[in-house]
PDB file of C-alpha atoms in Angstrom:
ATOM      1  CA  UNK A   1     -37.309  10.933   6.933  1.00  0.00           C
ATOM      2  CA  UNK A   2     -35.697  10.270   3.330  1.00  0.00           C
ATOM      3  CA  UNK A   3     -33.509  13.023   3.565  1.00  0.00           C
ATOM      4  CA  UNK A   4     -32.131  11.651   7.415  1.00  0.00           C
ATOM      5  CA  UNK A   5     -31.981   8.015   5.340  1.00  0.00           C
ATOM      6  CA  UNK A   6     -29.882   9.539   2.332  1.00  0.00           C
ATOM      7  CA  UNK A   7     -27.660  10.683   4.476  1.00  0.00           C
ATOM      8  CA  UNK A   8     -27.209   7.779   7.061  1.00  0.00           C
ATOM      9  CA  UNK A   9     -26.152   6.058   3.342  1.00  0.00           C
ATOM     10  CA  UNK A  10     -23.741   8.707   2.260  1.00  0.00           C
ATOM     11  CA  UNK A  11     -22.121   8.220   5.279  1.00  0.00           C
ATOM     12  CA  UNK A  12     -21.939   4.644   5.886  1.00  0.00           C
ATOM     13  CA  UNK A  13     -21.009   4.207   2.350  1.00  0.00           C
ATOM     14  CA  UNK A  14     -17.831   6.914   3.078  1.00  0.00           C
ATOM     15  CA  UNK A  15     -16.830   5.226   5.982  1.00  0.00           C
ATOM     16  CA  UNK A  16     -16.679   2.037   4.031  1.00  0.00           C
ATOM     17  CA  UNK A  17     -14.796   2.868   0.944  1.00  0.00           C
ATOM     18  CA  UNK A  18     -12.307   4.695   3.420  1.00  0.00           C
ATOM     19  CA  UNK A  19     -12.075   1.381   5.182  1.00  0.00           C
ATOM     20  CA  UNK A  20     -11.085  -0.881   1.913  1.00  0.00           C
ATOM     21  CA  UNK A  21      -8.091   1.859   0.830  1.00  0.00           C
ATOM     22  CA  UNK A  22      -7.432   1.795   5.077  1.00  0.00           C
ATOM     23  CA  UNK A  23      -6.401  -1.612   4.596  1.00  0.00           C
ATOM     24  CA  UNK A  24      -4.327  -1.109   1.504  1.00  0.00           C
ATOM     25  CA  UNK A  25      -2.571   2.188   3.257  1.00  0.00           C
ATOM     26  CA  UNK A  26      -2.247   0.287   6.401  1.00  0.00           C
ATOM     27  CA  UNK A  27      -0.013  -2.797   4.413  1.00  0.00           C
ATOM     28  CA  UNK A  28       2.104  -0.222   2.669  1.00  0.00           C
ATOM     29  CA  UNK A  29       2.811   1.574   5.737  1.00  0.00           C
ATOM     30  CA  UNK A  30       2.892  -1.656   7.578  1.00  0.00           C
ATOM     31  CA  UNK A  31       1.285  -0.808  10.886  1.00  0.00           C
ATOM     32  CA  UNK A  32      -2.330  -2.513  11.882  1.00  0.00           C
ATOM     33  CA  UNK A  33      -5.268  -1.367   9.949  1.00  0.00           C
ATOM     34  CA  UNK A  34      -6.835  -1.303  13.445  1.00  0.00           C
ATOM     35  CA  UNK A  35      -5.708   2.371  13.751  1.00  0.00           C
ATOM     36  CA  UNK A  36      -6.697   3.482  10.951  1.00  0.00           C
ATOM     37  CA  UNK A  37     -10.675   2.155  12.196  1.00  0.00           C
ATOM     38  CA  UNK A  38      -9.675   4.055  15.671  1.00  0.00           C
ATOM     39  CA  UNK A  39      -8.739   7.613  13.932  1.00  0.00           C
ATOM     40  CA  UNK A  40     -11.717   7.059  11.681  1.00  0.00           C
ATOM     41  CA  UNK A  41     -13.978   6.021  14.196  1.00  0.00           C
ATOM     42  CA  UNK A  42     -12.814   8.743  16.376  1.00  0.00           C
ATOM     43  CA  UNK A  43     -13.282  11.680  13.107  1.00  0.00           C
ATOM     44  CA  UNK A  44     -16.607  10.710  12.471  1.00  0.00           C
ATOM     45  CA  UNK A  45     -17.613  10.724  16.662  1.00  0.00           C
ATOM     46  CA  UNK A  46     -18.995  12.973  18.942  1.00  0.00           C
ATOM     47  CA  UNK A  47     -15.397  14.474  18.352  1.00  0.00           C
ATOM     48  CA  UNK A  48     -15.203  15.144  14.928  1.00  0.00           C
ATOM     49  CA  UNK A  49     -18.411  15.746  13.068  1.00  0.00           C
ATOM     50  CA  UNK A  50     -20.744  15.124  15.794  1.00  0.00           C
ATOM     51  CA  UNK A  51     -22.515  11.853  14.640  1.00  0.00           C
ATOM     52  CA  UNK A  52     -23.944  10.714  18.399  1.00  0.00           C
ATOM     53  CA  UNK A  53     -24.245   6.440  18.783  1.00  0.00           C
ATOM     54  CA  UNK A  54     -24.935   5.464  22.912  1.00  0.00           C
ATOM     55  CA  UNK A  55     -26.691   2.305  22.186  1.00  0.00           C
ATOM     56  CA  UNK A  56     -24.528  -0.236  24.520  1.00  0.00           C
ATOM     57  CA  UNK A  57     -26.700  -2.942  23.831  1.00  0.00           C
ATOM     58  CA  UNK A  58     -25.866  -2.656  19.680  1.00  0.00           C
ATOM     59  CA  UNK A  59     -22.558  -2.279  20.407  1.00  0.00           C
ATOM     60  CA  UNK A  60     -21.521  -5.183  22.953  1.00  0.00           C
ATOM     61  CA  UNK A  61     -23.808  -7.025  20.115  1.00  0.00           C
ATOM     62  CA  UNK A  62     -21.964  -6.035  17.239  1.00  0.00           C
ATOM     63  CA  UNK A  63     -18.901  -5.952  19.483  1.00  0.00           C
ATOM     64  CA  UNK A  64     -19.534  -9.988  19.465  1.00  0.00           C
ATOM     65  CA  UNK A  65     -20.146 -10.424  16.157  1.00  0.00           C
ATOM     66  CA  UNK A  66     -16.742  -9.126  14.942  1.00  0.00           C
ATOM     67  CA  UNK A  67     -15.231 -10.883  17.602  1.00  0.00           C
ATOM     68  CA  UNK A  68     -16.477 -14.154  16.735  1.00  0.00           C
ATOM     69  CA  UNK A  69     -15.511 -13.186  12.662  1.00  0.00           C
ATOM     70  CA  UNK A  70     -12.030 -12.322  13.470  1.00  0.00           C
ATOM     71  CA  UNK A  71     -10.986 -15.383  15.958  1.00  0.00           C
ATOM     72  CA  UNK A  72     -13.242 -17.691  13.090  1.00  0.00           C
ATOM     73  CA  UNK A  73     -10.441 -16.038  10.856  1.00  0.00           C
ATOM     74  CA  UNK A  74      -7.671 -16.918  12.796  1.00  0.00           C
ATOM     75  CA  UNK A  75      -8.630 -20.205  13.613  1.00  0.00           C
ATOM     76  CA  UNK A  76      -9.145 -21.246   9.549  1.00  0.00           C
ATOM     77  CA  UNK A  77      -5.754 -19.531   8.913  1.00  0.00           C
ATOM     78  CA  UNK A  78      -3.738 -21.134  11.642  1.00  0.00           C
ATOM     79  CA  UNK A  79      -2.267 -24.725  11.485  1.00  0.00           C
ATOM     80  CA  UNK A  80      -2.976 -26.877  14.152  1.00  0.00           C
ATOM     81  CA  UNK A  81       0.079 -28.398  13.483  1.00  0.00           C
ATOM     82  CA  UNK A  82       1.522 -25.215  14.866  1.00  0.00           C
ATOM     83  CA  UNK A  83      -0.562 -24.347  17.466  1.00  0.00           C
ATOM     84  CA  UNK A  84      -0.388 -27.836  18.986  1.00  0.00           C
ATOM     85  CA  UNK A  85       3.325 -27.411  20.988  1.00  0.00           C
ATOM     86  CA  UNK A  86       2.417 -24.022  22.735  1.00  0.00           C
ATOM     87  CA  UNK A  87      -1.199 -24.812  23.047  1.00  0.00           C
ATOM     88  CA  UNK A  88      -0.179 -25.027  27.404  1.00  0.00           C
ATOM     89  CA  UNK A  89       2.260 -22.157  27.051  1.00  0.00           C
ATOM     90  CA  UNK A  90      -0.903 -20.349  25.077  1.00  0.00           C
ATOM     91  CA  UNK A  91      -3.354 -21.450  27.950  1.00  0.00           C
ATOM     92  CA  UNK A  92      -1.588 -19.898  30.788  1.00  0.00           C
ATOM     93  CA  UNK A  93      -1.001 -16.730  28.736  1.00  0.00           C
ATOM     94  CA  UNK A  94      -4.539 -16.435  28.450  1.00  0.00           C
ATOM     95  CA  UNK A  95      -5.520 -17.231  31.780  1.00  0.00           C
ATOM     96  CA  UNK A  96      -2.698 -16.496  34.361  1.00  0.00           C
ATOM     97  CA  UNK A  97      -1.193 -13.865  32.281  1.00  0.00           C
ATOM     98  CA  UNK A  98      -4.572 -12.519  32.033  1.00  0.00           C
ATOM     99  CA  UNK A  99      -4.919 -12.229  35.429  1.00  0.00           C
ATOM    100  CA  UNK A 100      -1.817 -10.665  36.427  1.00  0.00           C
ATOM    101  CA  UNK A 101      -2.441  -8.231  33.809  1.00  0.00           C
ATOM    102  CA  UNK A 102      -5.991  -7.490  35.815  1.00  0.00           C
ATOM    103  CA  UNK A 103      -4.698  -7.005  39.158  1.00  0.00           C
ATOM    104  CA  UNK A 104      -1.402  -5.255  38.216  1.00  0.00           C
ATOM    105  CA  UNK A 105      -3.660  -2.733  36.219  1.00  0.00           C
ATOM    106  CA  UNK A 106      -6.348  -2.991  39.311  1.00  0.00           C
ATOM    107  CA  UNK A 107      -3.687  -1.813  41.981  1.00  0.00           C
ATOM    108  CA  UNK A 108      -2.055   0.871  39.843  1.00  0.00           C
ATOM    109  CA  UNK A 109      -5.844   2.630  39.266  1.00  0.00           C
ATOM    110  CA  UNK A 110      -6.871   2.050  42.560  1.00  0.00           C
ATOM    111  CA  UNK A 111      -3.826   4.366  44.019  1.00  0.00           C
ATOM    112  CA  UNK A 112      -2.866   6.513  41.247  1.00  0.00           C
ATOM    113  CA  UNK A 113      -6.345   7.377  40.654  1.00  0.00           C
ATOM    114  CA  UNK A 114      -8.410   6.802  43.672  1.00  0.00           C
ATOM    115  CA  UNK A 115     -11.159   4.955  42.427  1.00  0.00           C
ATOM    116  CA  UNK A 116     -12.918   2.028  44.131  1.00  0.00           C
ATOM    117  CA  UNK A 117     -11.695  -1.857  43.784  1.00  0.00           C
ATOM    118  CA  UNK A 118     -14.482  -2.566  41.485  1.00  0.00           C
ATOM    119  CA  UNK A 119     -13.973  -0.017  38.683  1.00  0.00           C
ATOM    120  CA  UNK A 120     -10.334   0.024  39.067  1.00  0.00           C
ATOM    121  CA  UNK A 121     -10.495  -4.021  38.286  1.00  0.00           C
ATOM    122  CA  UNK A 122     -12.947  -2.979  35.332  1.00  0.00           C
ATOM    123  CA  UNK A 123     -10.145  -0.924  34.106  1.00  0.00           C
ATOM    124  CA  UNK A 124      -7.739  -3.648  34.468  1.00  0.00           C
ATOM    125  CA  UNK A 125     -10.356  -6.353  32.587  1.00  0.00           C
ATOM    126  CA  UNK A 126     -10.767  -4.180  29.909  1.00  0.00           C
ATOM    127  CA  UNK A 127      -7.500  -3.406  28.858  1.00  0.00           C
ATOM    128  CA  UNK A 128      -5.923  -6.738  29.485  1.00  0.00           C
ATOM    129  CA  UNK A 129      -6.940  -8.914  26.424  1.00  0.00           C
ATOM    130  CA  UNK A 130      -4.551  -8.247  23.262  1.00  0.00           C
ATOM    131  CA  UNK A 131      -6.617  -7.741  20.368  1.00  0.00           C
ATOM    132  CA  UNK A 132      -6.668 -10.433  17.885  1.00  0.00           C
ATOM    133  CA  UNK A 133      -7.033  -8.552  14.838  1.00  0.00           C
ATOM    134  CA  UNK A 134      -3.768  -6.606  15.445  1.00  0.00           C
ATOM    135  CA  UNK A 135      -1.750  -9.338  16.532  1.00  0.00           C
ATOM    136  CA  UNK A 136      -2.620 -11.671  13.507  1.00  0.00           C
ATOM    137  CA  UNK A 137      -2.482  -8.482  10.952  1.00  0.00           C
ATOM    138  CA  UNK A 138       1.311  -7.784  12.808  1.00  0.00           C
ATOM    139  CA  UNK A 139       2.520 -11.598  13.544  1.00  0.00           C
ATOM    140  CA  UNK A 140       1.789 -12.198  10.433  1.00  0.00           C
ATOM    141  CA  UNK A 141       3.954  -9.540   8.466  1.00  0.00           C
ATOM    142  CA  UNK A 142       6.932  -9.619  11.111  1.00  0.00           C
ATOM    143  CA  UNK A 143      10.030 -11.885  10.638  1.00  0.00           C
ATOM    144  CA  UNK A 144       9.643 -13.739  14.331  1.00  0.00           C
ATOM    145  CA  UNK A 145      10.743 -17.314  15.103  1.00  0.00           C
ATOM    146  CA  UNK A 146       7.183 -19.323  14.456  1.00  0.00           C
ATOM    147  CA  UNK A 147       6.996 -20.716  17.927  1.00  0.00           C
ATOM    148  CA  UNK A 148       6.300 -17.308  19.218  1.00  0.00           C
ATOM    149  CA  UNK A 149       4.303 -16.167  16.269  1.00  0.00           C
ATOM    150  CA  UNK A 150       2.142 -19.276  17.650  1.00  0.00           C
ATOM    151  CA  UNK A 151       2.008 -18.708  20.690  1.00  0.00           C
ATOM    152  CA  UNK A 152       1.191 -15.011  20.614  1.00  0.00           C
ATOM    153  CA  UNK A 153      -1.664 -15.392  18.031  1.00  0.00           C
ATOM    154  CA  UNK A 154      -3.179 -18.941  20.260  1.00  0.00           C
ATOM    155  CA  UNK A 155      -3.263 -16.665  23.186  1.00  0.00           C
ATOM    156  CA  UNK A 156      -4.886 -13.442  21.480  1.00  0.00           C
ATOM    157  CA  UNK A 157      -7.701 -16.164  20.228  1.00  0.00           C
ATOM    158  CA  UNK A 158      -8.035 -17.633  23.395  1.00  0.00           C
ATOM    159  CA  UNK A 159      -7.705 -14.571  25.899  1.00  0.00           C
ATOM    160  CA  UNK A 160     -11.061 -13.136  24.885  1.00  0.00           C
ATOM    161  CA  UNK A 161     -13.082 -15.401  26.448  1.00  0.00           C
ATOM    162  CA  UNK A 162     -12.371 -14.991  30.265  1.00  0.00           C
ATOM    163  CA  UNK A 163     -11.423 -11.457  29.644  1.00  0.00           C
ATOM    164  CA  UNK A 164     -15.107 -10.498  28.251  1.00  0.00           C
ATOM    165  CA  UNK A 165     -16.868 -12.673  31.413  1.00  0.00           C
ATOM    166  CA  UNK A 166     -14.678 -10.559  33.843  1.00  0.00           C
ATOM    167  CA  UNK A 167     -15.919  -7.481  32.019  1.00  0.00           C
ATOM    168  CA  UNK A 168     -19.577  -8.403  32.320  1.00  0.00           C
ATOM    169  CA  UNK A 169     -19.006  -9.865  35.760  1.00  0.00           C
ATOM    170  CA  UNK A 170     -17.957  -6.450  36.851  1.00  0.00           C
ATOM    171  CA  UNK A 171     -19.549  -3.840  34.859  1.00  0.00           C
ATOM    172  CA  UNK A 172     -23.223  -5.386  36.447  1.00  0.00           C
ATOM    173  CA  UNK A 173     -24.227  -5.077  40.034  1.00  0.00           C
ATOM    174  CA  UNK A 174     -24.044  -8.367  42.073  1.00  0.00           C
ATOM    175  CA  UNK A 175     -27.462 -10.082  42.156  1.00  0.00           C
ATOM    176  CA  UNK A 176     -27.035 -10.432  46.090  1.00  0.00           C
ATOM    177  CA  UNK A 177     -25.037 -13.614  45.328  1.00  0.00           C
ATOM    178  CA  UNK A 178     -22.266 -14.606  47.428  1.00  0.00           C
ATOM    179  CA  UNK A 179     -18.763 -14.162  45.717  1.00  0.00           C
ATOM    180  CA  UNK A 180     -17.908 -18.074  44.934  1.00  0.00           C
ATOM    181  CA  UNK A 181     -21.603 -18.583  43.433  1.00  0.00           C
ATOM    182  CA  UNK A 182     -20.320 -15.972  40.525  1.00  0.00           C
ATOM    183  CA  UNK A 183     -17.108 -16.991  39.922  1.00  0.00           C
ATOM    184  CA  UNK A 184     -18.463 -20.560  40.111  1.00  0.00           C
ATOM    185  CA  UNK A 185     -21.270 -19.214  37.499  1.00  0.00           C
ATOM    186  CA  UNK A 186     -17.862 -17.885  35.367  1.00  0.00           C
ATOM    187  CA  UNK A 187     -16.317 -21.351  35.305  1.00  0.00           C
ATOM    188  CA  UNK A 188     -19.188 -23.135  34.405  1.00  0.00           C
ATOM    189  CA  UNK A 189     -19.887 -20.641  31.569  1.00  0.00           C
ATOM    190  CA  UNK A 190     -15.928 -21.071  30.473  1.00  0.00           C
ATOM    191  CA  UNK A 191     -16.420 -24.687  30.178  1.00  0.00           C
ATOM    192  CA  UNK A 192     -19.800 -25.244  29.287  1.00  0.00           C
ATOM    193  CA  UNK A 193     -18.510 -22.736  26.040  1.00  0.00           C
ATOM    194  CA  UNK A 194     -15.449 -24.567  25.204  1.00  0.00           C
ATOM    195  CA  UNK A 195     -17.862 -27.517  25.014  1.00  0.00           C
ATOM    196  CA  UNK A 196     -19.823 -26.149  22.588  1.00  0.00           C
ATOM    197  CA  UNK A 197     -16.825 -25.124  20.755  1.00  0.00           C
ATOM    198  CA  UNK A 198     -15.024 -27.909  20.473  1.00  0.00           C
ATOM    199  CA  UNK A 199     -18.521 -29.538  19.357  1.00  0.00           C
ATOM    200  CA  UNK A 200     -18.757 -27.019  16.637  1.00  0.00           C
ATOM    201  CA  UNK A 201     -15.551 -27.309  15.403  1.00  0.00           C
ATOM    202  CA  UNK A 202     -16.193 -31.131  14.727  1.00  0.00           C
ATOM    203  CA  UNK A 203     -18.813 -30.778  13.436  1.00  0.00           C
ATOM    204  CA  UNK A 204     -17.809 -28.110  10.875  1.00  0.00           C
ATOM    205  CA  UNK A 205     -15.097 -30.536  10.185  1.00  0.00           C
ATOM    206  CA  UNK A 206     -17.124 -32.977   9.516  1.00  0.00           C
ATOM    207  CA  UNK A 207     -19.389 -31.087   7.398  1.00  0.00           C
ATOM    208  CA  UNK A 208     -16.074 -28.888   5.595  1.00  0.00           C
ATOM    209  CA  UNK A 209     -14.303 -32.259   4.549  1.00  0.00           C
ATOM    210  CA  UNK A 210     -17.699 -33.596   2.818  1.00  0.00           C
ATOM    211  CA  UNK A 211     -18.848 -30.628   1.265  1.00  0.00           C
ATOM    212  CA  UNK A 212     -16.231 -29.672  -0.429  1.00  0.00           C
TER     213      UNK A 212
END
């Protein structure tokens, strides 16, 4: 038992100090540290040395908390200033652009590949959402016009949100519900959650500007 804990810390404590000089190789090379995390992540996997992790649960969990760090990051760093003039342009990105992405993605699996409507969408879901954490580690470095650096990095925050209800709307079997009770259920939980947030966010203004 100590000797399987010794090692779980050897490891985790490699991983990390190869993550810190990731970052600093990453900015000299000037490509997204992200990659550096996949080719690690990838080394250390079933792959590379072996080291086996299929707990879904701890991952979609974890999955949120770095999600919720990274577009918390974003957010503090961005001026709202900025973000105000493409905030629509940023909206329909996230939501219509989404969407196309889905279905464009949905029809090209479902007849190049074969597979049924429902995993071929899946596909589609999954790899329509930009990551945030490469887009603001690129934007951020590149010499673009700052409209479009703000527009791009609004949309990356804000695509997330529907993109990760699609997910879980189609990765579960349906409940025996009819169609327009779930999507229903998805627009209720997309505004009921921007409620909260925009709650949140006063409130941590509130509480940032007398705390200081």
């Amino acid at each position: 038992m100590t000797s399987g804990l010794d090692l779980a810390l050897l490891v985790g404590a490699a991983v990390l100090l190869v993550a810190v000089g990731a970052v600093r190789l990453s900015t000299r090379l000037g490509v997204p540290s992200l990659l550096v995390y996949l080719a690690l992540g990838v080394a250390i996997g079933e792959a590379g040395l072996g080291i086996q992790f299929e707990d879904a649960t701890l991952t979609r969990t974890l999955g949120f908390c770095a999600l919720i760090v990274i577009i918390a990051e974003g957010g503090l760093t961005a001026r709202w200033s900025t973000l105000r003039p493409v905030l629509a342009l940023s909206a329909v990105l996230a939501t219509v652009g989404v969407l196309v992405s889905i279905v464009v993605v949905g029809v090209a699996v479902h007849f190049l590949l074969g597979l049924d409507w429902r995993l071929s969408l899946l596909y589609g879901a999954v790899l329509s959402s930009t990551d945030a954490a490469a887009v603001f580690a690129t934007l951020r470095r590149l010499r673009l016009p700052p409209r479009l650096v703000a527009s791009l990095e609004a949309e990356s925050g804000m695509n997330d949100a529907p993109v990760v209800l699609l997910v879980v709307l189609l990765s579960v079997e349906s409940a025996g519900h009819p169609w327009w009770y779930e999507v229903g259920l998805v627009g209720y939980e997309l505004i009921v959650g921007a409620a909260i947030g925009v709650a949140a966010g006063l409130a941590g203004r509130w509480t940032l500007r007398r705390e200081r």
